[in-house]
Amino acid sequence: MTRITVDSKTIRKRMIDKDIKTLTELSQLSGVSKPKIHQYLSGKTPLATTFIRLCDFLELNPDELILFNDVHVDGSDTEGTDGSSKLNKQ
């Protein structure tokens, strides 16, 4: 089974590049709710149109942020050599 998550490191780096210090500030500037941003960064929610809005605001390509991790029956993740496999590396 494959779990789809977001490359949160890239999003946090872009926040630093844009001098955005908190998720609250990112939420206010991007128009995406703070709980939804937190869910994306922690891998707890499916991606939706608000994810695209967040990517547009941060000037990031959504395809480059989507990660695929294999999940074992016991619930543990198996990561690629770089910690993940990105959509555009298939």
PDB file of N, CA and C in Angstrom:
ATOM      1  N   MET A   1       0.849  -1.172   0.000  1.00  0.00           N
ATOM      2  CA  MET A   1       0.000   0.000   0.000  1.00  0.00           C
ATOM      3  C   MET A   1       0.897   1.239   0.000  1.00  0.00           C
ATOM      4  N   THR A   2       0.470   2.280  -0.655  1.00  0.00           N
ATOM      5  CA  THR A   2       1.244   3.513  -0.739  1.00  0.00           C
ATOM      6  C   THR A   2       0.499   4.637  -0.035  1.00  0.00           C
ATOM      7  N   ARG A   3       1.236   5.354   0.788  1.00  0.00           N
ATOM      8  CA  ARG A   3       0.674   6.528   1.461  1.00  0.00           C
ATOM      9  C   ARG A   3       1.209   7.769   0.759  1.00  0.00           C
ATOM     10  N   ILE A   4       0.337   8.701   0.442  1.00  0.00           N
ATOM     11  CA  ILE A   4       0.723   9.930  -0.243  1.00  0.00           C
ATOM     12  C   ILE A   4       0.812  11.043   0.791  1.00  0.00           C
ATOM     13  N   THR A   5       1.957  11.706   0.830  1.00  0.00           N
ATOM     14  CA  THR A   5       2.162  12.823   1.747  1.00  0.00           C
ATOM     15  C   THR A   5       2.784  13.986   0.985  1.00  0.00           C
ATOM     16  N   VAL A   6       3.079  15.050   1.716  1.00  0.00           N
ATOM     17  CA  VAL A   6       3.622  16.271   1.141  1.00  0.00           C
ATOM     18  C   VAL A   6       5.047  16.470   1.652  1.00  0.00           C
ATOM     19  N   ASP A   7       5.904  17.012   0.819  1.00  0.00           N
ATOM     20  CA  ASP A   7       7.270  17.335   1.211  1.00  0.00           C
ATOM     21  C   ASP A   7       7.239  18.587   2.097  1.00  0.00           C
ATOM     22  N   SER A   8       7.064  18.382   3.390  1.00  0.00           N
ATOM     23  CA  SER A   8       6.905  19.499   4.320  1.00  0.00           C
ATOM     24  C   SER A   8       8.187  20.316   4.453  1.00  0.00           C
ATOM     25  N   LYS A   9       9.352  19.706   4.252  1.00  0.00           N
ATOM     26  CA  LYS A   9      10.616  20.451   4.348  1.00  0.00           C
ATOM     27  C   LYS A   9      10.683  21.542   3.292  1.00  0.00           C
ATOM     28  N   THR A  10      10.234  21.233   2.083  1.00  0.00           N
ATOM     29  CA  THR A  10      10.252  22.230   1.010  1.00  0.00           C
ATOM     30  C   THR A  10       9.280  23.365   1.314  1.00  0.00           C
ATOM     31  N   ILE A  11       8.118  23.033   1.843  1.00  0.00           N
ATOM     32  CA  ILE A  11       7.149  24.072   2.198  1.00  0.00           C
ATOM     33  C   ILE A  11       7.717  24.957   3.300  1.00  0.00           C
ATOM     34  N   ARG A  12       8.301  24.363   4.332  1.00  0.00           N
ATOM     35  CA  ARG A  12       8.877  25.160   5.428  1.00  0.00           C
ATOM     36  C   ARG A  12      10.051  26.016   4.941  1.00  0.00           C
ATOM     37  N   LYS A  13      10.853  25.483   4.020  1.00  0.00           N
ATOM     38  CA  LYS A  13      11.949  26.277   3.463  1.00  0.00           C
ATOM     39  C   LYS A  13      11.399  27.484   2.705  1.00  0.00           C
ATOM     40  N   ARG A  14      10.338  27.269   1.923  1.00  0.00           N
ATOM     41  CA  ARG A  14       9.752  28.395   1.183  1.00  0.00           C
ATOM     42  C   ARG A  14       9.158  29.421   2.141  1.00  0.00           C
ATOM     43  N   MET A  15       8.600  28.958   3.257  1.00  0.00           N
ATOM     44  CA  MET A  15       8.110  29.907   4.268  1.00  0.00           C
ATOM     45  C   MET A  15       9.259  30.800   4.749  1.00  0.00           C
ATOM     46  N   ILE A  16      10.416  30.195   4.986  1.00  0.00           N
ATOM     47  CA  ILE A  16      11.582  30.974   5.428  1.00  0.00           C
ATOM     48  C   ILE A  16      12.000  31.942   4.330  1.00  0.00           C
ATOM     49  N   ASP A  17      12.035  31.469   3.080  1.00  0.00           N
ATOM     50  CA  ASP A  17      12.406  32.328   1.951  1.00  0.00           C
ATOM     51  C   ASP A  17      11.489  33.542   1.850  1.00  0.00           C
ATOM     52  N   LYS A  18      10.205  33.351   2.169  1.00  0.00           N
ATOM     53  CA  LYS A  18       9.223  34.427   2.073  1.00  0.00           C
ATOM     54  C   LYS A  18       9.059  35.183   3.405  1.00  0.00           C
ATOM     55  N   ASP A  19       9.941  34.862   4.371  1.00  0.00           N
ATOM     56  CA  ASP A  19       9.928  35.501   5.689  1.00  0.00           C
ATOM     57  C   ASP A  19       8.575  35.324   6.399  1.00  0.00           C
ATOM     58  N   ILE A  20       8.000  34.133   6.249  1.00  0.00           N
ATOM     59  CA  ILE A  20       6.765  33.777   6.940  1.00  0.00           C
ATOM     60  C   ILE A  20       7.165  32.939   8.142  1.00  0.00           C
ATOM     61  N   LYS A  21       6.871  33.442   9.333  1.00  0.00           N
ATOM     62  CA  LYS A  21       7.402  32.831  10.545  1.00  0.00           C
ATOM     63  C   LYS A  21       6.484  31.795  11.193  1.00  0.00           C
ATOM     64  N   THR A  22       5.194  31.852  10.945  1.00  0.00           N
ATOM     65  CA  THR A  22       4.270  30.945  11.625  1.00  0.00           C
ATOM     66  C   THR A  22       3.238  30.386  10.642  1.00  0.00           C
ATOM     67  N   LEU A  23       2.615  29.277  11.050  1.00  0.00           N
ATOM     68  CA  LEU A  23       1.515  28.733  10.250  1.00  0.00           C
ATOM     69  C   LEU A  23       0.328  29.675  10.247  1.00  0.00           C
ATOM     70  N   THR A  24       0.145  30.405  11.327  1.00  0.00           N
ATOM     71  CA  THR A  24      -0.941  31.397  11.384  1.00  0.00           C
ATOM     72  C   THR A  24      -0.738  32.453  10.313  1.00  0.00           C
ATOM     73  N   GLU A  25       0.472  32.959  10.193  1.00  0.00           N
ATOM     74  CA  GLU A  25       0.779  33.966   9.180  1.00  0.00           C
ATOM     75  C   GLU A  25       0.603  33.382   7.775  1.00  0.00           C
ATOM     76  N   LEU A  26       1.088  32.161   7.560  1.00  0.00           N
ATOM     77  CA  LEU A  26       0.912  31.502   6.263  1.00  0.00           C
ATOM     78  C   LEU A  26      -0.564  31.345   5.938  1.00  0.00           C
ATOM     79  N   SER A  27      -1.345  30.973   6.925  1.00  0.00           N
ATOM     80  CA  SER A  27      -2.780  30.809   6.734  1.00  0.00           C
ATOM     81  C   SER A  27      -3.435  32.121   6.312  1.00  0.00           C
ATOM     82  N   GLN A  28      -3.113  33.177   7.016  1.00  0.00           N
ATOM     83  CA  GLN A  28      -3.703  34.481   6.705  1.00  0.00           C
ATOM     84  C   GLN A  28      -3.319  34.966   5.312  1.00  0.00           C
ATOM     85  N   LEU A  29      -2.068  34.764   4.936  1.00  0.00           N
ATOM     86  CA  LEU A  29      -1.596  35.241   3.636  1.00  0.00           C
ATOM     87  C   LEU A  29      -2.075  34.378   2.472  1.00  0.00           C
ATOM     88  N   SER A  30      -2.177  33.074   2.688  1.00  0.00           N
ATOM     89  CA  SER A  30      -2.520  32.159   1.592  1.00  0.00           C
ATOM     90  C   SER A  30      -4.019  31.919   1.438  1.00  0.00           C
ATOM     91  N   GLY A  31      -4.789  32.163   2.500  1.00  0.00           N
ATOM     92  CA  GLY A  31      -6.217  31.884   2.451  1.00  0.00           C
ATOM     93  C   GLY A  31      -6.559  30.430   2.728  1.00  0.00           C
ATOM     94  N   VAL A  32      -5.574  29.642   3.194  1.00  0.00           N
ATOM     95  CA  VAL A  32      -5.786  28.235   3.560  1.00  0.00           C
ATOM     96  C   VAL A  32      -5.804  28.165   5.080  1.00  0.00           C
ATOM     97  N   SER A  33      -6.781  27.471   5.637  1.00  0.00           N
ATOM     98  CA  SER A  33      -6.925  27.451   7.092  1.00  0.00           C
ATOM     99  C   SER A  33      -5.688  26.842   7.770  1.00  0.00           C
ATOM    100  N   LYS A  34      -5.394  27.345   8.961  1.00  0.00           N
ATOM    101  CA  LYS A  34      -4.254  26.845   9.721  1.00  0.00           C
ATOM    102  C   LYS A  34      -4.371  25.350  10.013  1.00  0.00           C
ATOM    103  N   PRO A  35      -5.549  24.851  10.443  1.00  0.00           N
ATOM    104  CA  PRO A  35      -5.651  23.401  10.669  1.00  0.00           C
ATOM    105  C   PRO A  35      -5.377  22.581   9.406  1.00  0.00           C
ATOM    106  N   LYS A  36      -5.829  23.068   8.247  1.00  0.00           N
ATOM    107  CA  LYS A  36      -5.603  22.341   6.988  1.00  0.00           C
ATOM    108  C   LYS A  36      -4.115  22.327   6.645  1.00  0.00           C
ATOM    109  N   ILE A  37      -3.421  23.448   6.827  1.00  0.00           N
ATOM    110  CA  ILE A  37      -1.976  23.498   6.569  1.00  0.00           C
ATOM    111  C   ILE A  37      -1.261  22.517   7.491  1.00  0.00           C
ATOM    112  N   HIS A  38      -1.628  22.520   8.766  1.00  0.00           N
ATOM    113  CA  HIS A  38      -1.015  21.606   9.726  1.00  0.00           C
ATOM    114  C   HIS A  38      -1.251  20.154   9.307  1.00  0.00           C
ATOM    115  N   GLN A  39      -2.451  19.846   8.846  1.00  0.00           N
ATOM    116  CA  GLN A  39      -2.767  18.487   8.395  1.00  0.00           C
ATOM    117  C   GLN A  39      -1.907  18.100   7.197  1.00  0.00           C
ATOM    118  N   TYR A  40      -1.714  19.010   6.247  1.00  0.00           N
ATOM    119  CA  TYR A  40      -0.869  18.723   5.090  1.00  0.00           C
ATOM    120  C   TYR A  40       0.560  18.437   5.534  1.00  0.00           C
ATOM    121  N   LEU A  41       1.095  19.290   6.402  1.00  0.00           N
ATOM    122  CA  LEU A  41       2.487  19.153   6.824  1.00  0.00           C
ATOM    123  C   LEU A  41       2.725  17.895   7.646  1.00  0.00           C
ATOM    124  N   SER A  42       1.701  17.423   8.340  1.00  0.00           N
ATOM    125  CA  SER A  42       1.860  16.228   9.172  1.00  0.00           C
ATOM    126  C   SER A  42       1.402  14.951   8.457  1.00  0.00           C
ATOM    127  N   GLY A  43       0.916  15.075   7.224  1.00  0.00           N
ATOM    128  CA  GLY A  43       0.509  13.909   6.441  1.00  0.00           C
ATOM    129  C   GLY A  43      -0.799  13.288   6.880  1.00  0.00           C
ATOM    130  N   LYS A  44      -1.665  14.081   7.514  1.00  0.00           N
ATOM    131  CA  LYS A  44      -2.898  13.527   8.077  1.00  0.00           C
ATOM    132  C   LYS A  44      -4.152  13.801   7.262  1.00  0.00           C
ATOM    133  N   THR A  45      -4.027  14.341   6.081  1.00  0.00           N
ATOM    134  CA  THR A  45      -5.220  14.636   5.295  1.00  0.00           C
ATOM    135  C   THR A  45      -4.943  14.432   3.815  1.00  0.00           C
ATOM    136  N   PRO A  46      -5.949  14.018   3.063  1.00  0.00           N
ATOM    137  CA  PRO A  46      -5.755  13.915   1.615  1.00  0.00           C
ATOM    138  C   PRO A  46      -5.583  15.302   1.003  1.00  0.00           C
ATOM    139  N   LEU A  47      -4.891  15.348  -0.107  1.00  0.00           N
ATOM    140  CA  LEU A  47      -4.669  16.619  -0.785  1.00  0.00           C
ATOM    141  C   LEU A  47      -5.962  17.077  -1.434  1.00  0.00           C
ATOM    142  N   ALA A  48      -6.172  18.381  -1.466  1.00  0.00           N
ATOM    143  CA  ALA A  48      -7.403  18.947  -2.007  1.00  0.00           C
ATOM    144  C   ALA A  48      -7.088  20.273  -2.699  1.00  0.00           C
ATOM    145  N   THR A  49      -8.111  20.961  -3.147  1.00  0.00           N
ATOM    146  CA  THR A  49      -7.924  22.236  -3.844  1.00  0.00           C
ATOM    147  C   THR A  49      -7.209  23.259  -2.965  1.00  0.00           C
ATOM    148  N   THR A  50      -7.378  23.173  -1.655  1.00  0.00           N
ATOM    149  CA  THR A  50      -6.670  24.109  -0.778  1.00  0.00           C
ATOM    150  C   THR A  50      -5.158  23.878  -0.838  1.00  0.00           C
ATOM    151  N   PHE A  51      -4.727  22.645  -1.094  1.00  0.00           N
ATOM    152  CA  PHE A  51      -3.300  22.366  -1.254  1.00  0.00           C
ATOM    153  C   PHE A  51      -2.776  23.102  -2.487  1.00  0.00           C
ATOM    154  N   ILE A  52      -3.530  23.109  -3.563  1.00  0.00           N
ATOM    155  CA  ILE A  52      -3.142  23.816  -4.783  1.00  0.00           C
ATOM    156  C   ILE A  52      -3.059  25.314  -4.498  1.00  0.00           C
ATOM    157  N   ARG A  53      -4.009  25.848  -3.742  1.00  0.00           N
ATOM    158  CA  ARG A  53      -3.996  27.265  -3.384  1.00  0.00           C
ATOM    159  C   ARG A  53      -2.736  27.600  -2.591  1.00  0.00           C
ATOM    160  N   LEU A  54      -2.377  26.734  -1.646  1.00  0.00           N
ATOM    161  CA  LEU A  54      -1.178  26.931  -0.842  1.00  0.00           C
ATOM    162  C   LEU A  54       0.068  26.900  -1.729  1.00  0.00           C
ATOM    163  N   CYS A  55       0.140  25.949  -2.641  1.00  0.00           N
ATOM    164  CA  CYS A  55       1.276  25.856  -3.566  1.00  0.00           C
ATOM    165  C   CYS A  55       1.365  27.095  -4.454  1.00  0.00           C
ATOM    166  N   ASP A  56       0.226  27.547  -4.952  1.00  0.00           N
ATOM    167  CA  ASP A  56       0.214  28.752  -5.781  1.00  0.00           C
ATOM    168  C   ASP A  56       0.768  29.938  -5.001  1.00  0.00           C
ATOM    169  N   PHE A  57       0.323  30.099  -3.754  1.00  0.00           N
ATOM    170  CA  PHE A  57       0.793  31.217  -2.943  1.00  0.00           C
ATOM    171  C   PHE A  57       2.298  31.133  -2.708  1.00  0.00           C
ATOM    172  N   LEU A  58       2.803  29.927  -2.418  1.00  0.00           N
ATOM    173  CA  LEU A  58       4.229  29.745  -2.139  1.00  0.00           C
ATOM    174  C   LEU A  58       5.073  29.622  -3.408  1.00  0.00           C
ATOM    175  N   GLU A  59       4.410  29.671  -4.584  1.00  0.00           N
ATOM    176  CA  GLU A  59       5.068  29.562  -5.876  1.00  0.00           C
ATOM    177  C   GLU A  59       5.855  28.256  -5.982  1.00  0.00           C
ATOM    178  N   LEU A  60       5.181  27.154  -5.612  1.00  0.00           N
ATOM    179  CA  LEU A  60       5.756  25.817  -5.672  1.00  0.00           C
ATOM    180  C   LEU A  60       4.919  24.937  -6.586  1.00  0.00           C
ATOM    181  N   ASN A  61       5.562  24.016  -7.284  1.00  0.00           N
ATOM    182  CA  ASN A  61       4.872  23.075  -8.153  1.00  0.00           C
ATOM    183  C   ASN A  61       4.323  21.931  -7.292  1.00  0.00           C
ATOM    184  N   PRO A  62       3.014  21.741  -7.228  1.00  0.00           N
ATOM    185  CA  PRO A  62       2.441  20.674  -6.403  1.00  0.00           C
ATOM    186  C   PRO A  62       3.004  19.293  -6.730  1.00  0.00           C
ATOM    187  N   ASP A  63       3.285  19.024  -8.007  1.00  0.00           N
ATOM    188  CA  ASP A  63       3.821  17.720  -8.403  1.00  0.00           C
ATOM    189  C   ASP A  63       5.163  17.422  -7.751  1.00  0.00           C
ATOM    190  N   GLU A  64       5.933  18.455  -7.445  1.00  0.00           N
ATOM    191  CA  GLU A  64       7.241  18.263  -6.838  1.00  0.00           C
ATOM    192  C   GLU A  64       7.171  18.058  -5.329  1.00  0.00           C
ATOM    193  N   LEU A  65       6.002  18.253  -4.743  1.00  0.00           N
ATOM    194  CA  LEU A  65       5.849  18.138  -3.293  1.00  0.00           C
ATOM    195  C   LEU A  65       5.183  16.843  -2.860  1.00  0.00           C
ATOM    196  N   ILE A  66       4.609  16.120  -3.797  1.00  0.00           N
ATOM    197  CA  ILE A  66       3.871  14.909  -3.446  1.00  0.00           C
ATOM    198  C   ILE A  66       4.848  13.748  -3.293  1.00  0.00           C
ATOM    199  N   LEU A  67       4.795  13.096  -2.144  1.00  0.00           N
ATOM    200  CA  LEU A  67       5.683  11.980  -1.824  1.00  0.00           C
ATOM    201  C   LEU A  67       4.872  10.706  -1.715  1.00  0.00           C
ATOM    202  N   PHE A  68       5.460   9.597  -2.164  1.00  0.00           N
ATOM    203  CA  PHE A  68       4.829   8.289  -2.052  1.00  0.00           C
ATOM    204  C   PHE A  68       5.693   7.417  -1.145  1.00  0.00           C
ATOM    205  N   ASN A  69       5.136   6.915  -0.068  1.00  0.00           N
ATOM    206  CA  ASN A  69       5.842   6.034   0.850  1.00  0.00           C
ATOM    207  C   ASN A  69       5.106   4.709   0.915  1.00  0.00           C
ATOM    208  N   ASP A  70       5.829   3.612   0.763  1.00  0.00           N
ATOM    209  CA  ASP A  70       5.221   2.290   0.904  1.00  0.00           C
ATOM    210  C   ASP A  70       4.934   2.041   2.377  1.00  0.00           C
ATOM    211  N   VAL A  71       3.743   1.519   2.677  1.00  0.00           N
ATOM    212  CA  VAL A  71       3.340   1.233   4.047  1.00  0.00           C
ATOM    213  C   VAL A  71       3.176  -0.273   4.187  1.00  0.00           C
ATOM    214  N   HIS A  72       3.864  -0.856   5.164  1.00  0.00           N
ATOM    215  CA  HIS A  72       3.759  -2.287   5.432  1.00  0.00           C
ATOM    216  C   HIS A  72       2.451  -2.591   6.143  1.00  0.00           C
ATOM    217  N   VAL A  73       2.083  -3.832   6.164  1.00  0.00           N
ATOM    218  CA  VAL A  73       0.862  -4.277   6.834  1.00  0.00           C
ATOM    219  C   VAL A  73       0.869  -3.854   8.301  1.00  0.00           C
ATOM    220  N   ASP A  74       2.053  -3.809   8.947  1.00  0.00           N
ATOM    221  CA  ASP A  74       2.142  -3.420  10.354  1.00  0.00           C
ATOM    222  C   ASP A  74       2.046  -1.909  10.552  1.00  0.00           C
ATOM    223  N   GLY A  75       1.938  -1.140   9.450  1.00  0.00           N
ATOM    224  CA  GLY A  75       1.762   0.300   9.533  1.00  0.00           C
ATOM    225  C   GLY A  75       3.050   1.095   9.428  1.00  0.00           C
ATOM    226  N   SER A  76       4.211   0.428   9.382  1.00  0.00           N
ATOM    227  CA  SER A  76       5.471   1.154   9.278  1.00  0.00           C
ATOM    228  C   SER A  76       5.727   1.570   7.827  1.00  0.00           C
ATOM    229  N   ASP A  77       6.468   2.658   7.668  1.00  0.00           N
ATOM    230  CA  ASP A  77       6.792   3.178   6.341  1.00  0.00           C
ATOM    231  C   ASP A  77       8.094   2.582   5.835  1.00  0.00           C
ATOM    232  N   THR A  78       8.174   2.380   4.538  1.00  0.00           N
ATOM    233  CA  THR A  78       9.416   2.058   3.869  1.00  0.00           C
ATOM    234  C   THR A  78       9.723   3.220   2.956  1.00  0.00           C
ATOM    235  N   GLU A  79      10.832   3.904   3.223  1.00  0.00           N
ATOM    236  CA  GLU A  79      11.162   5.087   2.443  1.00  0.00           C
ATOM    237  C   GLU A  79      12.236   4.764   1.430  1.00  0.00           C
ATOM    238  N   GLY A  80      12.265   5.558   0.357  1.00  0.00           N
ATOM    239  CA  GLY A  80      13.307   5.424  -0.645  1.00  0.00           C
ATOM    240  C   GLY A  80      14.634   5.909  -0.100  1.00  0.00           C
ATOM    241  N   THR A  81      15.658   5.888  -0.915  1.00  0.00           N
ATOM    242  CA  THR A  81      16.984   6.285  -0.457  1.00  0.00           C
ATOM    243  C   THR A  81      17.047   7.739  -0.056  1.00  0.00           C
ATOM    244  N   ASP A  82      16.212   8.583  -0.618  1.00  0.00           N
ATOM    245  CA  ASP A  82      16.201   9.982  -0.229  1.00  0.00           C
ATOM    246  C   ASP A  82      15.096  10.269   0.787  1.00  0.00           C
ATOM    247  N   GLY A  83      14.522   9.240   1.377  1.00  0.00           N
ATOM    248  CA  GLY A  83      13.467   9.412   2.368  1.00  0.00           C
ATOM    249  C   GLY A  83      12.081   9.365   1.775  1.00  0.00           C
ATOM    250  N   SER A  84      11.998   9.324   0.449  1.00  0.00           N
ATOM    251  CA  SER A  84      10.690   9.332  -0.189  1.00  0.00           C
ATOM    252  C   SER A  84      10.871   9.065  -1.666  1.00  0.00           C
ATOM    253  N   SER A  85       9.757   8.902  -2.330  1.00  0.00           N
ATOM    254  CA  SER A  85       9.802   8.898  -3.787  1.00  0.00           C
ATOM    255  C   SER A  85       8.827   9.942  -4.266  1.00  0.00           C
ATOM    256  N   LYS A  86       9.298  10.839  -5.105  1.00  0.00           N
ATOM    257  CA  LYS A  86       8.442  11.918  -5.572  1.00  0.00           C
ATOM    258  C   LYS A  86       7.745  11.511  -6.855  1.00  0.00           C
ATOM    259  N   LEU A  87       6.601  12.124  -7.086  1.00  0.00           N
ATOM    260  CA  LEU A  87       5.770  11.820  -8.242  1.00  0.00           C
ATOM    261  C   LEU A  87       6.563  11.894  -9.542  1.00  0.00           C
ATOM    262  N   ASN A  88       7.372  12.943  -9.693  1.00  0.00           N
ATOM    263  CA  ASN A  88       8.080  13.120 -10.954  1.00  0.00           C
ATOM    264  C   ASN A  88       9.315  12.241 -11.077  1.00  0.00           C
ATOM    265  N   LYS A  89       9.603  11.360 -10.091  1.00  0.00           N
ATOM    266  CA  LYS A  89      10.731  10.452 -10.169  1.00  0.00           C
ATOM    267  C   LYS A  89      10.305   9.040 -10.519  1.00  0.00           C
ATOM    268  N   GLN A  90       9.022   8.790 -10.787  1.00  0.00           N
ATOM    269  CA  GLN A  90       8.545   7.440 -11.063  1.00  0.00           C
ATOM    270  C   GLN A  90       9.145   6.853 -12.295  1.00  0.00           C
TER     271      GLN A  90
END
